[in-house]
Short mmCIF file of C-alpha atoms in Angstrom, two decimals:
data_model
loop_
_atom_site.label_atom_id
_atom_site.label_comp_id
_atom_site.label_asym_id
_atom_site.label_seq_id
_atom_site.Cartn_x
_atom_site.Cartn_y
_atom_site.Cartn_z
CA MET P 151 -25.56 -14.36 -26.99
CA LYS P 152 -27.56 -11.70 -28.94
CA ILE P 153 -26.26 -9.60 -31.88
CA LEU P 154 -26.50 -6.22 -29.44
CA ASP P 155 -24.08 -8.17 -26.91
CA LYS P 156 -21.58 -9.23 -29.39
CA TYR P 157 -21.60 -5.68 -30.73
CA ILE P 158 -21.15 -4.07 -27.26
CA ILE P 159 -18.29 -6.54 -26.53
CA LYS P 160 -16.67 -6.23 -29.87
CA SER P 161 -16.67 -2.29 -29.58
CA PHE P 162 -15.34 -2.36 -25.81
CA MET P 163 -12.63 -4.88 -26.85
CA ILE P 164 -11.29 -3.16 -29.84
CA THR P 165 -10.98 -0.15 -27.82
CA PHE P 166 -9.65 -1.58 -24.71
CA THR P 167 -6.88 -3.49 -26.86
CA SER P 168 -5.74 -0.18 -28.59
CA VAL P 169 -5.75 1.62 -25.34
CA PHE P 170 -3.69 -1.01 -23.68
CA VAL P 171 -1.19 -1.16 -26.48
CA ILE P 172 -0.48 2.43 -26.43
CA LEU P 173 -0.35 2.67 -22.42
CA PHE P 174 1.80 -0.41 -22.33
CA PHE P 175 4.18 1.10 -24.91
CA ILE P 176 4.46 4.50 -22.92
CA PHE P 177 5.22 2.63 -19.63
CA VAL P 178 7.71 0.48 -21.29
CA LEU P 179 9.42 3.69 -22.68
CA GLN P 180 9.40 4.85 -18.90
CA GLY P 181 10.99 1.60 -18.10
CA ILE P 182 13.80 2.13 -20.69
CA TRP P 183 14.39 5.58 -18.90
CA LEU P 184 14.44 4.07 -15.64
CA PHE P 185 17.33 1.57 -16.64
CA ILE P 186 18.92 3.65 -19.17
CA ALA P 187 21.98 3.82 -16.99
CA GLU P 188 22.28 -0.05 -17.09
CA LEU P 189 21.70 -0.38 -20.75
CA ALA P 190 23.33 2.60 -22.41
CA GLY P 191 27.05 2.21 -23.18
CA LYS P 192 27.31 -1.26 -21.75
CA ASP P 193 28.06 -3.15 -25.30
CA LEU P 194 24.90 -5.30 -24.68
CA ASP P 195 23.62 -7.09 -27.81
CA PHE P 196 20.03 -6.40 -29.11
CA PHE P 197 18.76 -9.85 -27.95
CA THR P 198 19.92 -9.18 -24.34
CA ILE P 199 18.22 -5.79 -24.24
CA LEU P 200 14.98 -7.33 -25.68
CA LYS P 201 15.10 -10.04 -22.78
CA PHE P 202 15.72 -7.31 -20.03
CA LEU P 203 12.65 -5.21 -21.39
CA SER P 204 10.51 -8.46 -21.63
CA PHE P 205 11.19 -9.70 -18.14
CA TYR P 206 10.40 -5.97 -16.87
CA ALA P 207 7.33 -5.47 -18.83
CA PRO P 208 4.93 -7.75 -16.93
CA THR P 209 5.71 -5.55 -13.84
CA ILE P 210 3.82 -2.51 -15.48
CA VAL P 211 0.59 -4.46 -16.28
CA PRO P 212 -1.00 -3.79 -12.60
CA LEU P 213 -0.75 -0.06 -13.59
CA VAL P 214 -1.96 -0.17 -17.47
CA LEU P 215 -4.75 -2.70 -17.09
CA PRO P 216 -6.78 -0.82 -14.67
CA LEU P 217 -6.24 2.41 -16.60
CA SER P 218 -7.07 0.66 -19.76
CA VAL P 219 -10.23 -0.53 -18.74
CA LEU P 220 -11.19 2.95 -17.32
CA LEU P 221 -10.55 4.66 -20.36
CA ALA P 222 -12.07 1.96 -22.83
CA SER P 223 -15.37 1.98 -20.73
CA ILE P 224 -15.63 5.74 -20.73
CA MET P 225 -14.83 5.94 -24.39
CA THR P 226 -17.02 3.05 -25.80
CA PHE P 227 -20.06 4.07 -23.49
CA GLY P 228 -19.38 7.81 -24.09
CA SER P 229 -19.50 7.01 -27.82
CA PHE P 230 -22.79 4.73 -27.49
CA ALA P 231 -24.52 7.97 -25.91
CA GLU P 232 -23.04 10.43 -28.04
CA ASN P 233 -24.32 8.82 -31.39
CA TYR P 234 -27.62 7.98 -29.68
CA GLU P 235 -27.18 4.32 -29.71
CA PHE P 236 -28.33 4.29 -25.94
CA ALA P 237 -31.42 5.99 -27.13
CA ALA P 238 -32.14 3.64 -29.49
CA MET P 239 -31.64 0.82 -27.18
CA LYS P 240 -34.12 2.40 -24.22
CA SER P 241 -36.61 2.85 -27.16
CA SER P 242 -36.53 -0.80 -27.62
CA GLY P 243 -36.71 -1.52 -23.94
CA ILE P 244 -33.06 -2.49 -23.27
CA SER P 245 -31.93 -0.57 -20.24
CA LEU P 246 -28.27 0.51 -19.39
CA GLN P 247 -28.16 -2.39 -16.94
CA ARG P 248 -28.95 -4.98 -19.33
CA ALA P 249 -26.37 -3.22 -21.89
CA MET P 250 -23.83 -3.77 -19.56
CA LYS P 251 -24.66 -7.37 -18.47
CA MET P 252 -22.36 -9.40 -20.80
CA LEU P 253 -19.70 -6.96 -20.99
CA THR P 254 -19.41 -7.23 -16.92
CA ILE P 255 -19.16 -11.00 -17.32
CA THR P 256 -16.64 -10.11 -19.75
CA ILE P 257 -14.70 -7.74 -17.39
CA GLY P 258 -15.01 -10.52 -14.69
CA ILE P 259 -13.26 -12.88 -16.94
CA LEU P 260 -10.42 -10.32 -17.45
CA ALA P 261 -10.23 -9.46 -13.94
CA PHE P 262 -9.72 -13.41 -13.14
CA VAL P 263 -7.16 -13.60 -15.80
CA SER P 264 -5.32 -10.58 -14.11
CA PHE P 265 -5.30 -12.34 -10.78
CA PHE P 266 -3.64 -15.44 -12.59
CA PHE P 267 -1.12 -13.16 -14.31
CA ALA P 268 -0.44 -11.19 -10.91
CA ASN P 269 0.06 -14.52 -9.02
CA ASN P 270 1.85 -16.49 -11.58
CA VAL P 271 3.46 -14.66 -14.32
CA ILE P 272 4.83 -11.37 -12.50
CA PRO P 273 6.66 -13.12 -9.91
CA ASP P 274 8.32 -15.45 -12.45
CA ALA P 275 9.30 -12.52 -14.60
CA GLN P 276 10.67 -10.56 -11.39
CA TYR P 277 12.67 -13.58 -10.66
CA LYS P 278 14.19 -13.89 -14.17
CA PHE P 279 14.62 -9.98 -14.46
CA ILE P 280 16.92 -9.98 -10.96
CA ASN P 281 18.79 -13.05 -12.53
CA LEU P 282 19.30 -11.35 -15.97
CA ARG P 283 20.83 -8.29 -14.14
CA LYS P 284 23.09 -10.21 -12.03
CA THR P 285 24.17 -12.30 -15.09
CA ILE P 286 24.97 -9.32 -17.11
CA VAL P 287 27.03 -7.68 -14.33
CA GLN P 288 28.89 -11.26 -13.75
CA GLN P 289 29.79 -11.49 -17.51
CA LYS P 290 30.56 -7.75 -17.74
CA PRO P 291 31.96 -6.48 -14.61
CA ALA P 292 32.34 -3.15 -15.98
CA MET P 293 28.70 -2.81 -16.25
CA ALA P 294 28.63 -1.95 -12.54
CA ILE P 295 30.50 1.18 -12.93
CA ALA P 296 29.87 3.80 -15.88
CA GLU P 297 32.77 5.78 -16.87
CA GLY P 298 32.98 9.39 -16.09
CA GLN P 299 30.09 9.78 -13.81
CA PHE P 300 29.25 8.59 -9.91
CA ASN P 301 27.55 5.46 -9.67
CA THR P 302 25.58 4.75 -6.50
CA ILE P 303 26.26 1.10 -5.25
CA GLY P 304 24.96 0.39 -1.82
CA THR P 305 26.39 3.11 0.44
CA SER P 306 28.89 4.16 -1.81
CA ASN P 307 29.36 6.17 -4.74
CA ILE P 308 32.00 5.42 -7.54
CA LYS P 309 33.60 7.36 -10.40
CA VAL P 310 36.30 6.39 -12.68
CA ASP P 311 37.91 8.54 -15.20
CA LYS P 312 38.69 5.68 -17.74
CA LYS P 313 37.97 1.95 -18.34
CA SER P 314 40.04 -0.36 -20.59
CA GLY P 315 40.08 -4.17 -21.27
CA ASP P 316 38.04 -6.53 -23.22
CA ASN P 317 35.15 -5.93 -20.69
CA GLY P 318 36.39 -2.79 -19.18
CA GLU P 319 37.42 -4.41 -16.27
CA PHE P 320 40.58 -2.03 -15.78
CA LEU P 321 39.92 1.11 -14.07
CA GLU P 322 41.93 4.49 -13.87
CA GLY P 323 41.58 7.34 -11.95
CA VAL P 324 39.12 5.86 -9.04
CA THR P 325 37.32 8.03 -6.51
CA MET P 326 35.15 6.45 -4.01
CA HIS P 327 32.71 8.43 -1.37
CA VAL P 328 31.37 5.92 1.48
CA LYS P 329 28.50 7.36 3.15
CA ASN P 330 28.38 7.37 6.83
CA SER P 331 25.77 5.24 8.43
CA ASN P 332 24.86 7.73 10.82
CA MET P 333 22.15 10.25 9.65
CA GLY P 334 23.40 13.81 9.06
CA LEU P 335 26.95 13.41 9.21
CA GLY P 336 27.41 12.77 5.37
CA ALA P 337 30.14 11.08 3.65
CA ASN P 338 32.79 10.20 5.92
CA THR P 339 35.16 8.31 3.84
CA ILE P 340 36.87 9.13 0.44
CA ILE P 341 39.14 6.69 -1.34
CA LYS P 342 41.28 7.94 -4.28
CA ALA P 343 43.37 5.57 -6.42
CA LYS P 344 45.46 5.66 -9.59
CA ARG P 345 44.27 2.16 -10.69
CA GLY P 346 41.77 -0.30 -10.12
CA VAL P 347 40.64 -3.88 -11.29
CA LEU P 348 36.97 -5.27 -11.63
CA THR P 349 36.74 -9.27 -11.11
CA SER P 350 33.97 -11.58 -10.42
CA GLU P 351 33.08 -15.32 -10.25
CA ASP P 352 30.16 -16.94 -11.92
CA ASP P 353 28.91 -18.53 -8.57
CA SER P 354 29.46 -15.15 -6.52
CA ASN P 355 26.83 -12.56 -5.51
CA TYR P 356 29.90 -10.21 -5.25
CA LEU P 357 32.03 -8.18 -7.56
CA GLN P 358 35.63 -7.59 -6.27
CA LEU P 359 37.17 -4.19 -6.75
CA GLU P 360 41.01 -4.26 -6.17
CA LEU P 361 42.50 -0.64 -5.84
CA TYR P 362 46.24 0.24 -6.43
CA ASP P 363 48.31 3.13 -5.23
CA GLY P 364 45.99 5.44 -3.63
CA TYR P 365 44.88 7.09 -0.49
CA TYR P 366 42.15 6.65 2.16
CA TYR P 367 40.67 9.81 3.96
CA GLU P 368 38.51 9.35 7.01
CA ASP P 369 36.57 12.22 8.72
CA ILE P 370 36.84 12.00 12.48
CA HIS P 371 33.82 13.13 14.81
CA PRO P 372 35.11 13.84 18.33
CA LYS P 373 32.76 14.03 21.00
CA ASP P 374 34.04 17.36 22.06
CA TYR P 375 31.80 20.18 20.01
CA GLU P 376 34.99 22.49 19.78
CA GLU P 377 37.27 19.90 18.17
CA ARG P 378 34.49 19.18 15.61
CA LYS P 379 34.87 22.90 14.54
CA ARG P 380 38.27 22.14 13.45
CA LEU P 381 37.19 19.18 11.16
CA PRO P 382 39.75 16.54 12.10
CA PHE P 383 40.26 13.67 9.63
CA ALA P 384 42.67 10.77 9.28
CA LYS P 385 44.83 9.97 6.09
CA SER P 386 46.57 6.82 5.27
CA SER P 387 48.17 5.64 2.09
CA PHE P 388 47.60 1.86 0.53
CA GLU P 389 49.41 -0.03 -2.31
CA LYS P 390 46.62 -2.57 -2.40
CA TYR P 391 42.95 -2.06 -1.02
CA VAL P 392 40.23 -4.78 -1.89
CA ILE P 393 36.69 -3.99 -1.82
CA ASN P 394 33.59 -6.32 -2.05
CA ILE P 395 30.57 -5.08 -4.04
CA ASP P 396 27.10 -6.68 -3.35
CA LEU P 397 25.54 -7.23 -6.55
CA THR P 398 22.00 -7.23 -5.11
CA LYS P 399 22.60 -3.37 -4.66
CA LEU P 400 23.63 -2.37 -8.12
CA ASN P 401 21.84 0.80 -9.38
CA GLN P 402 18.95 -0.46 -7.61
CA ALA P 403 15.98 1.05 -9.59
CA GLU P 404 12.49 1.23 -8.50
CA ILE P 405 9.90 -0.73 -10.53
CA ASP P 406 6.92 0.11 -8.77
CA ASP P 407 7.36 2.60 -6.02
CA GLY P 408 9.90 0.55 -3.69
CA ASN P 409 12.99 -1.62 -4.00
CA ILE P 410 12.90 -4.94 -5.75
CA THR P 411 12.19 -7.16 -3.03
CA SER P 412 11.73 -10.89 -2.62
CA GLU P 413 8.33 -10.87 -1.89
CA LYS P 414 7.50 -9.59 -5.52
CA MET P 415 8.54 -12.90 -6.55
CA LEU P 416 6.41 -15.35 -4.45
CA THR P 417 2.89 -16.65 -5.27
CA VAL P 418 0.07 -16.38 -2.88
CA PRO P 419 0.73 -19.98 -1.51
CA GLU P 420 4.50 -19.20 -1.18
CA LEU P 421 3.77 -15.95 0.63
CA LYS P 422 1.56 -17.75 3.28
CA VAL P 423 4.10 -20.27 3.91
CA THR P 424 6.83 -17.41 4.28
CA LEU P 425 4.61 -15.29 6.39
CA ASP P 426 4.13 -18.08 8.75
CA SER P 427 7.68 -18.63 9.33
CA LEU P 428 8.34 -14.63 9.34
CA GLN P 429 5.45 -14.28 12.32
CA ARG P 430 6.92 -17.37 14.01
CA ASN P 431 10.45 -15.80 14.15
CA TYR P 432 9.02 -12.16 15.06
CA ASN P 433 7.02 -13.71 17.92
CA LYS P 434 10.13 -15.85 18.98
CA ASP P 435 12.41 -12.89 18.83
CA ALA P 436 9.95 -10.54 20.68
CA ILE P 437 9.54 -12.96 23.69
CA SER P 438 13.48 -13.74 23.58
CA TYR P 439 14.26 -9.94 23.91
CA SER P 440 11.87 -9.36 26.82
CA LYS P 441 13.09 -12.51 28.67
CA ASN P 442 16.93 -11.35 28.29
CA LEU P 443 16.09 -7.95 29.41
CA VAL P 444 14.08 -9.23 32.57
CA ALA P 445 17.00 -11.64 33.28
CA ARG P 446 19.75 -9.23 32.75
CA ASN P 447 18.06 -6.74 35.19
CA ASP P 448 17.28 -9.53 37.82
CA ASN P 449 20.67 -10.67 37.79
CA ILE P 450 22.04 -7.13 38.42
CA PHE P 451 19.67 -6.57 41.33
CA LYS P 452 20.38 -10.01 42.90
CA LYS P 453 23.95 -9.45 42.67
CA HIS P 454 23.99 -6.31 44.31
CA SER P 455 20.89 -7.08 47.09
CA THR P 456 21.48 -6.52 50.56
CA THR P 457 20.78 -9.35 53.35
CA ASN P 458 19.55 -6.75 55.97
CA THR P 459 15.75 -7.52 55.30
CA SER P 460 14.61 -6.48 58.56
CA SER P 461 16.30 -2.92 58.24
CA SER P 462 15.15 -2.60 54.63
CA LYS P 463 11.19 -3.20 55.78
CA LYS P 464 11.71 -0.32 58.42
CA ASN P 465 13.50 1.96 55.88
CA ASN P 466 11.77 1.21 52.79
CA GLU P 467 11.01 4.72 51.81
CA ASN P 468 14.95 5.40 51.56
CA LEU P 469 16.75 1.85 51.04
CA ILE P 470 19.84 3.73 49.89
CA SER P 471 20.42 4.97 53.37
CA LEU P 472 21.04 1.30 54.25
CA PHE P 473 24.49 1.43 52.79
CA THR P 474 27.62 3.56 53.33
CA THR P 475 28.71 6.29 51.25
CA GLU P 476 31.16 4.18 49.03
CA GLU P 477 28.35 1.79 48.48
CA GLN P 478 26.03 4.56 47.75
CA LYS P 479 27.99 5.87 45.05
CA GLN P 480 28.55 2.11 43.38
CA ILE P 481 24.91 1.66 43.64
CA ILE P 482 24.26 4.82 41.72
CA GLU P 483 27.09 4.37 39.23
CA ILE P 484 25.60 0.65 38.64
CA ALA P 485 22.12 2.14 38.25
CA LYS P 486 23.23 4.63 35.66
CA SER P 487 25.09 2.11 33.63
CA ASN P 488 22.33 -0.33 33.82
CA VAL P 489 19.78 2.54 32.47
CA ILE P 490 22.21 3.37 29.74
CA SER P 491 22.67 -0.39 28.80
CA THR P 492 19.10 -1.15 29.03
CA GLU P 493 18.08 1.84 26.73
CA PHE P 494 20.56 0.91 24.29
CA GLY P 495 19.30 -2.72 24.20
CA ILE P 496 15.66 -1.58 23.96
CA SER P 497 16.39 0.74 21.14
CA ALA P 498 18.32 -1.79 19.10
CA ASN P 499 15.79 -4.42 19.80
CA LYS P 500 13.15 -2.11 19.05
CA SER P 501 14.68 -1.19 15.63
CA ASP P 502 15.21 -4.79 14.83
CA LEU P 503 11.46 -5.89 15.42
CA GLU P 504 10.29 -2.91 13.54
CA ASN P 505 12.33 -3.89 10.62
CA LYS P 506 10.83 -7.41 10.79
CA SER P 507 7.28 -6.05 11.25
CA LYS P 508 7.62 -4.00 8.11
CA ASN P 509 8.99 -7.23 6.15
CA ILE P 510 5.86 -8.94 7.52
CA ASN P 511 3.52 -6.06 6.53
CA ASN P 512 5.33 -6.16 2.71
CA HIS P 513 4.36 -9.80 2.47
CA TRP P 514 0.68 -9.13 3.32
CA LEU P 515 0.35 -6.42 1.01
CA ALA P 516 2.09 -8.44 -1.67
CA ILE P 517 -0.71 -11.01 -0.98
CA HIS P 518 -3.58 -8.31 -1.12
CA GLU P 519 -2.40 -6.61 -4.29
CA LYS P 520 -2.82 -9.48 -6.33
CA PHE P 521 -6.46 -9.33 -5.34
CA VAL P 522 -6.64 -5.74 -5.74
CA ILE P 523 -5.57 -6.00 -9.46
CA ALA P 524 -8.47 -8.06 -10.23
CA TYR P 525 -10.96 -6.08 -8.23
CA SER P 526 -9.68 -2.68 -9.61
CA CYS P 527 -10.75 -4.00 -13.11
CA LEU P 528 -14.15 -4.26 -12.00
CA LEU P 529 -14.25 -1.26 -10.27
CA MET P 530 -12.86 0.89 -13.16
CA PHE P 531 -15.29 -0.69 -15.24
CA PHE P 532 -18.32 0.19 -13.21
CA ILE P 533 -16.95 3.82 -12.71
CA GLY P 534 -16.11 4.31 -16.57
CA ALA P 535 -19.15 2.83 -18.16
CA PRO P 536 -21.83 4.93 -16.28
CA LEU P 537 -19.51 7.88 -16.51
CA GLY P 538 -19.27 7.45 -20.33
CA ALA P 539 -23.22 7.33 -20.47
CA ILE P 540 -23.66 10.23 -18.19
CA ILE P 541 -21.05 12.74 -19.91
CA ARG P 542 -22.22 11.36 -23.33
CA LYS P 543 -18.64 12.02 -25.03
CA GLY P 544 -16.62 9.62 -27.01
CA GLY P 545 -13.50 9.85 -28.64
CA LEU P 546 -9.81 10.82 -26.91
CA GLY P 547 -10.83 14.22 -25.58
CA LEU P 548 -12.79 14.74 -22.41
CA PRO P 549 -12.74 10.77 -21.58
CA ILE P 550 -8.92 10.81 -21.35
CA VAL P 551 -9.36 14.11 -18.85
CA PHE P 552 -11.55 12.10 -16.70
CA ALA P 553 -9.74 9.03 -16.97
CA VAL P 554 -6.60 10.38 -15.97
CA LEU P 555 -7.92 12.30 -12.79
CA ILE P 556 -9.80 9.16 -11.56
CA PHE P 557 -6.64 6.92 -12.10
CA ILE P 558 -4.12 9.38 -10.42
CA THR P 559 -6.68 9.53 -7.54
CA PHE P 560 -6.89 5.81 -7.34
CA HIS P 561 -3.14 5.39 -7.73
CA PHE P 562 -2.47 8.21 -4.96
CA ILE P 563 -4.57 6.75 -2.54
CA ASN P 564 -3.26 3.36 -3.16
CA THR P 565 0.48 4.46 -2.88
CA PHE P 566 -0.47 6.34 0.26
CA GLY P 567 -2.10 3.41 2.02
CA ARG P 568 0.54 1.04 0.93
CA LYS P 569 3.41 3.40 2.52
CA VAL P 570 1.43 3.89 5.69
CA ALA P 571 0.67 -0.04 6.07
CA GLN P 572 4.44 -0.53 5.44
CA GLN P 573 5.11 1.56 8.59
CA ASP P 574 2.77 -0.70 10.85
CA GLU P 575 0.66 2.50 11.37
CA ILE P 576 -2.75 0.81 9.78
CA PRO P 577 -3.28 -3.19 9.03
CA PRO P 578 -1.92 -4.18 5.60
CA PHE P 579 -5.53 -5.29 4.45
CA LEU P 580 -6.58 -1.65 4.87
CA GLY P 581 -3.75 -0.21 3.32
CA ALA P 582 -3.87 -2.37 0.25
CA TRP P 583 -7.64 -2.12 -0.19
CA MET P 584 -7.79 1.75 0.97
CA ALA P 585 -8.15 3.16 -2.54
CA SER P 586 -10.62 0.48 -3.66
CA ILE P 587 -12.89 1.05 -0.41
CA LEU P 588 -13.04 4.71 -1.06
CA MET P 589 -13.76 4.42 -4.79
CA THR P 590 -16.29 1.87 -4.69
CA PRO P 591 -19.18 3.98 -3.41
CA PHE P 592 -18.23 6.59 -6.08
CA ALA P 593 -18.68 3.53 -8.82
CA ILE P 594 -21.96 2.51 -7.07
CA ILE P 595 -23.44 6.15 -7.16
CA LEU P 596 -22.47 6.66 -11.03
CA THR P 597 -23.79 3.34 -12.00
CA TYR P 598 -27.22 4.10 -9.90
CA ARG P 599 -27.52 7.71 -11.60
CA ALA P 600 -26.59 6.31 -15.18
CA THR P 601 -29.17 3.53 -14.92
CA ASN P 602 -31.89 5.77 -13.55
CA ASP P 603 -30.91 8.80 -16.02
CA ILE P 604 -30.48 11.10 -13.02
CA GLY P 605 -27.50 12.56 -14.59
CA ILE P 606 -24.29 13.84 -13.26
CA MET P 607 -25.73 16.54 -10.76
CA ILE P 608 -25.89 15.59 -7.29
CA ASN P 609 -28.61 17.06 -4.92
CA PHE P 610 -27.46 18.35 -1.51
CA ASP P 611 -30.68 19.67 -0.30
CA TRP P 612 -30.67 16.72 2.51
CA ILE P 613 -27.54 18.84 3.84
CA THR P 614 -28.74 22.32 3.26
CA ASP P 615 -32.53 21.92 3.90
CA PRO P 616 -32.12 21.83 7.87
CA PHE P 617 -30.14 25.00 7.99
CA LYS P 618 -32.73 26.69 5.45
CA LYS P 619 -35.47 26.00 8.07
CA LEU P 620 -33.33 27.11 10.94
CA PHE P 621 -32.62 30.24 9.26
CA ASN P 622 -36.27 30.78 8.22
CA LYS P 623 -37.42 29.95 11.96
CA ILE P 624 -34.94 32.49 13.34
CA THR P 625 -36.00 35.15 10.73
CA GLN P 626 -39.75 34.80 11.65
CA ASN P 627 -39.07 34.94 15.32
CA LYS P 628 -37.45 38.28 14.96
CA ASP P 629 -40.35 39.37 12.81
CA ASP P 630 -42.85 38.37 15.46
CA ASN P 631 -40.92 40.17 18.21
CA ASN P 632 -40.87 43.57 15.87
#
């Protein structure tokens, strides 16, 4: 390796390390803010909090790493151009392409390490992170419910006025709002109790909330619209009421842009095995639903079919006239009931299959995202390095502006593609790689222009020239006619 290559790599790595540490610290602080409700006021020791953050920290690397590569590339190559070091290289016969050669290999190694990190370290950290949260809640049940504020747990909001006991398991003044499963109807159940006790077992995934001396209010939604205007509700009292709380739904904060899910904890081979199982179950359920629907309708029609086949052939245009008036009424009622039942069954089966399809898409996205992390490092380098050489600015001013704008665009497209793919509107491959596919031509153009000293101005004459020629031709024809 030549002295120049060592100098370029050293300059880049110093800048990259500094930028990575700063951005990593900023994103960790954001993580503390996300989980402040779980950490503050829980009487946790410093070591537990440190473990909590250390297990969360690897999940932010996919965000920090590409941004660090982009910003470090712009700053490093912008500094070279600003200090006329590129001019010295070119005067010695060293092109920008040659100057980027060894650094490109270095970024390639970094991309490989990032894939290994995403495939092995992050899933393990996610698994330990979830288990640590579960362990903290089991050891300190009161952590599930903070005093003096509403806590969202699953479909319920819980608020307590005061907590007492060694672990805060004794509650006073408990208020619960249970949300309605139907959209648009709001909270339809309110539970108020004077006292409550939180208990848990080491091997259980549930907390048990025992409420004493309280009332249970439930909204009623009658079918008659006029009755709904009266806002009826049912009220009952209880001496003891037991509620099981699922630990997997405690303050489910978003780590990336979605809930913590199982596919985040799997490596590529494990994801492939899981996908094979999910796809087989999906195909099996789809076939089973269709067969059951067809068999059910066949049974209904066979049960109520007529034996007068000769008459039915002659009157095939009005088959219902073959039956008596009473039989016609029965047939119409049976048909209506069958249509309603079939519609309900199709809707329920469709919803179930859509959820399973989304789960399959999430697993495919998890696979592709591990490769996208590696590719994004190379992509951001080939955007940042030529851009820095073109703008000829180092430091933390203009490079930060360009880096933030480019990365926000990349992250927005990436998030949009992932969301659309989760809804099964586009293939998961396209959703995961959408940002990379759209940004790659930009990287190629910048690299081409920087290596050929063209600059950042882009010539659009190939678009405007045909219109100019057409306008000149029209003008010349008018002059000839005059």
